[in-house]
XYZ file of C-alpha atoms in Angstrom:
250
model
C 38.207 15.130 -60.003
C 34.895 16.940 -59.782
C 31.981 15.962 -57.592
C 28.453 17.340 -57.981
C 25.607 17.373 -55.488
C 23.150 14.536 -55.516
C 20.061 16.427 -55.044
C 36.372 43.894 -51.173
C 39.408 45.396 -52.129
C 40.081 48.722 -53.851
C 37.092 49.977 -55.848
C 39.535 51.323 -58.415
C 40.552 47.814 -59.424
C 39.462 47.029 -62.964
C 36.424 44.743 -63.266
C 36.953 41.743 -65.517
C 33.867 41.046 -67.608
C 33.209 37.522 -68.865
C 34.389 36.962 -72.434
C 31.943 37.974 -75.130
C 30.747 35.410 -77.644
C 33.403 34.796 -80.264
C 36.324 36.001 -78.155
C 39.033 33.608 -77.055
C 38.631 32.122 -73.586
C 42.375 31.551 -73.425
C 43.067 35.224 -74.105
C 40.539 36.267 -71.479
C 42.040 33.963 -68.857
C 45.486 35.318 -69.710
C 44.105 38.769 -68.866
C 42.752 37.421 -65.578
C 46.190 36.006 -64.772
C 47.817 39.353 -65.542
C 45.364 41.160 -63.247
C 46.303 38.869 -60.358
C 49.718 40.552 -60.359
C 48.909 44.145 -61.312
C 52.101 45.649 -59.900
C 54.403 42.684 -60.043
C 54.777 40.185 -57.217
C 54.539 42.871 -54.525
C 51.054 43.785 -55.736
C 49.445 40.406 -55.032
C 47.256 40.100 -51.962
C 44.898 37.402 -50.764
C 42.078 39.962 -50.829
C 42.773 40.486 -54.513
C 42.607 36.733 -55.176
C 39.155 36.322 -53.616
C 37.738 39.508 -55.147
C 38.942 38.562 -58.627
C 37.211 35.207 -58.187
C 33.868 37.006 -57.812
C 34.566 38.910 -61.014
C 35.411 35.733 -62.903
C 32.394 33.778 -61.565
C 29.610 36.409 -61.687
C 26.918 34.322 -59.925
C 29.106 33.875 -56.870
C 28.055 36.040 -53.919
C 31.119 35.352 -51.804
C 34.559 33.777 -51.881
C 36.979 32.482 -49.269
C 40.583 31.310 -49.486
C 41.340 28.308 -47.269
C 44.950 27.523 -46.459
C 46.547 24.633 -44.586
C 49.221 25.721 -42.130
C 52.500 23.913 -41.512
C 50.973 22.060 -38.561
C 48.003 20.911 -40.608
C 45.597 23.512 -39.239
C 43.111 24.928 -41.756
C 42.326 28.637 -41.744
C 40.718 31.301 -43.925
C 43.445 33.565 -45.276
C 40.970 35.951 -46.957
C 37.238 36.290 -47.513
C 34.903 38.723 -49.221
C 32.371 38.922 -46.365
C 31.661 37.959 -42.778
C 29.112 35.411 -44.054
C 31.849 33.653 -46.020
C 34.113 33.574 -42.957
C 31.281 32.051 -40.926
C 30.616 29.379 -43.562
C 34.322 28.519 -43.805
C 34.845 28.382 -40.043
C 31.765 26.205 -39.591
C 33.546 23.625 -41.742
C 36.676 23.782 -39.584
C 34.649 23.579 -36.362
C 32.469 20.677 -37.559
C 35.368 18.956 -39.323
C 33.330 18.426 -42.482
C 32.534 20.254 -45.676
C 33.626 20.645 -49.296
C 36.534 23.007 -48.675
C 38.100 20.571 -46.199
C 37.950 17.789 -48.781
C 39.340 20.020 -51.524
C 42.130 21.297 -49.263
C 43.030 17.663 -48.477
C 43.682 17.165 -52.199
C 40.506 15.185 -52.922
C 39.573 17.353 -55.909
C 36.830 19.875 -56.557
C 33.321 19.760 -55.105
C 30.047 21.382 -56.104
C 26.647 21.443 -54.456
C 23.716 22.717 -56.490
C 21.509 22.953 -53.394
C 22.853 22.560 -49.874
C 19.315 22.308 -48.533
C 19.015 18.958 -50.325
C 22.623 17.747 -50.051
C 23.268 14.900 -47.598
C 27.043 14.649 -48.024
C 27.801 17.125 -45.219
C 24.895 16.443 -42.881
C 25.978 18.866 -40.149
C 27.591 21.622 -42.195
C 25.027 21.986 -45.005
C 22.157 23.115 -42.723
C 24.521 25.594 -41.075
C 25.515 27.025 -44.469
C 21.846 27.420 -45.393
C 21.238 29.256 -42.090
C 24.104 31.612 -42.932
C 22.476 32.338 -46.286
C 24.099 30.077 -48.885
C 22.445 27.423 -51.043
C 25.190 26.756 -53.624
C 28.873 26.088 -53.041
C 31.858 25.417 -55.249
C 35.139 24.351 -53.618
C 38.177 24.130 -55.870
C 41.490 22.534 -54.935
C 44.329 25.068 -54.886
C 47.684 23.507 -55.759
C 50.768 23.673 -57.941
C 53.000 20.886 -59.225
C 55.199 21.410 -56.159
C 52.719 21.867 -53.317
C 49.187 21.669 -51.967
C 48.071 25.159 -50.957
C 44.425 24.809 -49.919
C 41.131 25.618 -51.619
C 39.085 28.454 -53.075
C 35.477 28.411 -51.863
C 32.715 30.122 -53.857
C 29.281 30.623 -52.312
C 25.946 31.749 -53.731
C 22.623 32.551 -52.077
C 20.615 30.943 -54.904
C 20.482 27.210 -55.646
C 21.917 25.960 -58.939
C 24.143 29.038 -59.229
C 27.169 27.236 -60.663
C 26.710 25.518 -64.027
C 29.351 23.459 -65.817
C 30.875 26.523 -67.495
C 31.253 28.241 -64.115
C 32.802 25.084 -62.699
C 35.346 24.803 -65.511
C 36.324 28.483 -65.397
C 36.658 28.326 -61.602
C 39.076 25.408 -61.868
C 41.217 27.291 -64.381
C 41.109 30.400 -62.182
C 42.201 28.356 -59.146
C 45.190 27.082 -61.115
C 46.160 30.648 -62.060
C 45.660 31.876 -58.480
C 47.771 29.049 -57.043
C 50.577 29.837 -59.465
C 50.388 33.561 -58.685
C 50.453 32.955 -54.919
C 53.415 30.629 -55.261
C 55.317 33.038 -57.500
C 54.668 35.895 -55.094
C 56.203 33.771 -52.309
C 53.156 34.396 -50.129
C 52.307 30.790 -49.305
C 54.870 30.245 -46.546
C 53.993 33.553 -44.921
C 50.297 32.722 -45.058
C 50.916 29.321 -43.508
C 52.797 30.982 -40.671
C 49.901 33.397 -40.153
C 47.358 30.550 -40.063
C 49.439 28.632 -37.518
C 49.938 31.768 -35.412
C 46.212 32.538 -35.308
C 45.486 28.968 -34.247
C 48.156 29.051 -31.518
C 46.823 32.354 -30.181
C 43.296 30.944 -30.122
C 44.430 27.876 -28.174
C 46.306 30.086 -25.697
C 43.187 32.231 -25.208
C 41.177 29.099 -24.491
C 43.692 27.964 -21.864
C 43.624 31.346 -20.134
C 39.815 31.447 -20.214
C 39.496 27.968 -18.703
C 42.251 28.257 -16.097
C 41.651 31.823 -14.916
C 37.905 32.159 -15.669
C 38.384 34.988 -18.156
C 36.230 36.216 -21.027
C 37.586 36.066 -24.602
C 38.477 39.767 -24.633
C 40.121 39.545 -21.189
C 42.218 36.545 -22.267
C 43.432 38.375 -25.354
C 44.278 41.436 -23.237
C 46.440 39.216 -20.994
C 48.252 37.923 -24.075
C 48.762 41.461 -25.378
C 50.019 42.728 -22.009
C 52.496 39.845 -21.623
C 53.705 40.490 -25.173
C 54.312 44.163 -24.414
C 55.797 43.637 -20.948
C 58.317 41.052 -22.116
C 58.912 42.510 -25.588
C 57.972 39.257 -27.292
C 55.822 38.589 -30.375
C 52.276 37.558 -29.521
C 52.755 34.150 -31.163
C 55.758 33.386 -28.912
C 53.793 34.289 -25.791
C 50.926 32.090 -26.983
C 53.305 29.200 -27.682
C 54.724 29.335 -24.126
C 51.243 29.439 -22.591
C 50.228 26.394 -24.637
C 53.469 24.638 -23.659
C 52.980 25.069 -19.881
C 49.140 25.216 -19.983
C 49.059 28.527 -18.177
C 51.068 31.710 -17.634
C 54.790 30.747 -17.443
C 56.622 31.626 -14.236
C 59.096 33.860 -16.070
C 56.182 35.926 -17.404
C 54.183 36.031 -14.164
C 56.745 38.225 -12.440
């Protein structure tokens, strides 16, 4: 399903030019797929997935990879810029936006001009403030599982034509398969859940003990070191008891 609008890793990585007229699109996409795993499964990274997306869709100025954790929490596993991270996180914070709908399995979404798009009334103005006018969110899935979404952003309106849309959907299918084959998905989901848990724990510490964000994280880090526990386990206990546990306060 596709819905239109109503209105950097290693510099040494080979750049994939769009196919020249008369060359086979299938052969070109096969090359793209091969480049997603340059050194076998161990060579695949989320940074590589988002950077390759910019090479495949040349009018895209930024790309983010949204993943749903085991507990249903959405997070950005990789992005090509801070602007992209801001645009992605604004969707999570506002609980609306194209990548949320794509990650829920609703299909693919495109906005030709966010300044004139009423579908996401709170998020669209925020995205324009950040510097994006066009967005393309593509569902990321395999036959076995829903993974999330790939989000492409552009500063100019009408950046993504039908050809770009179609190629992006094929690329998302290749990327989902590569991620699944590389057995990265479960690890990424764990990382997303861990980041969320740590953030919740920081919020509890800030509210209960009147700490700043950096001070709350330092408390988490110190408790982790003092008790020789992973940060995520410390965060989980703080969330469980809504404060510093007695066994860690000593």
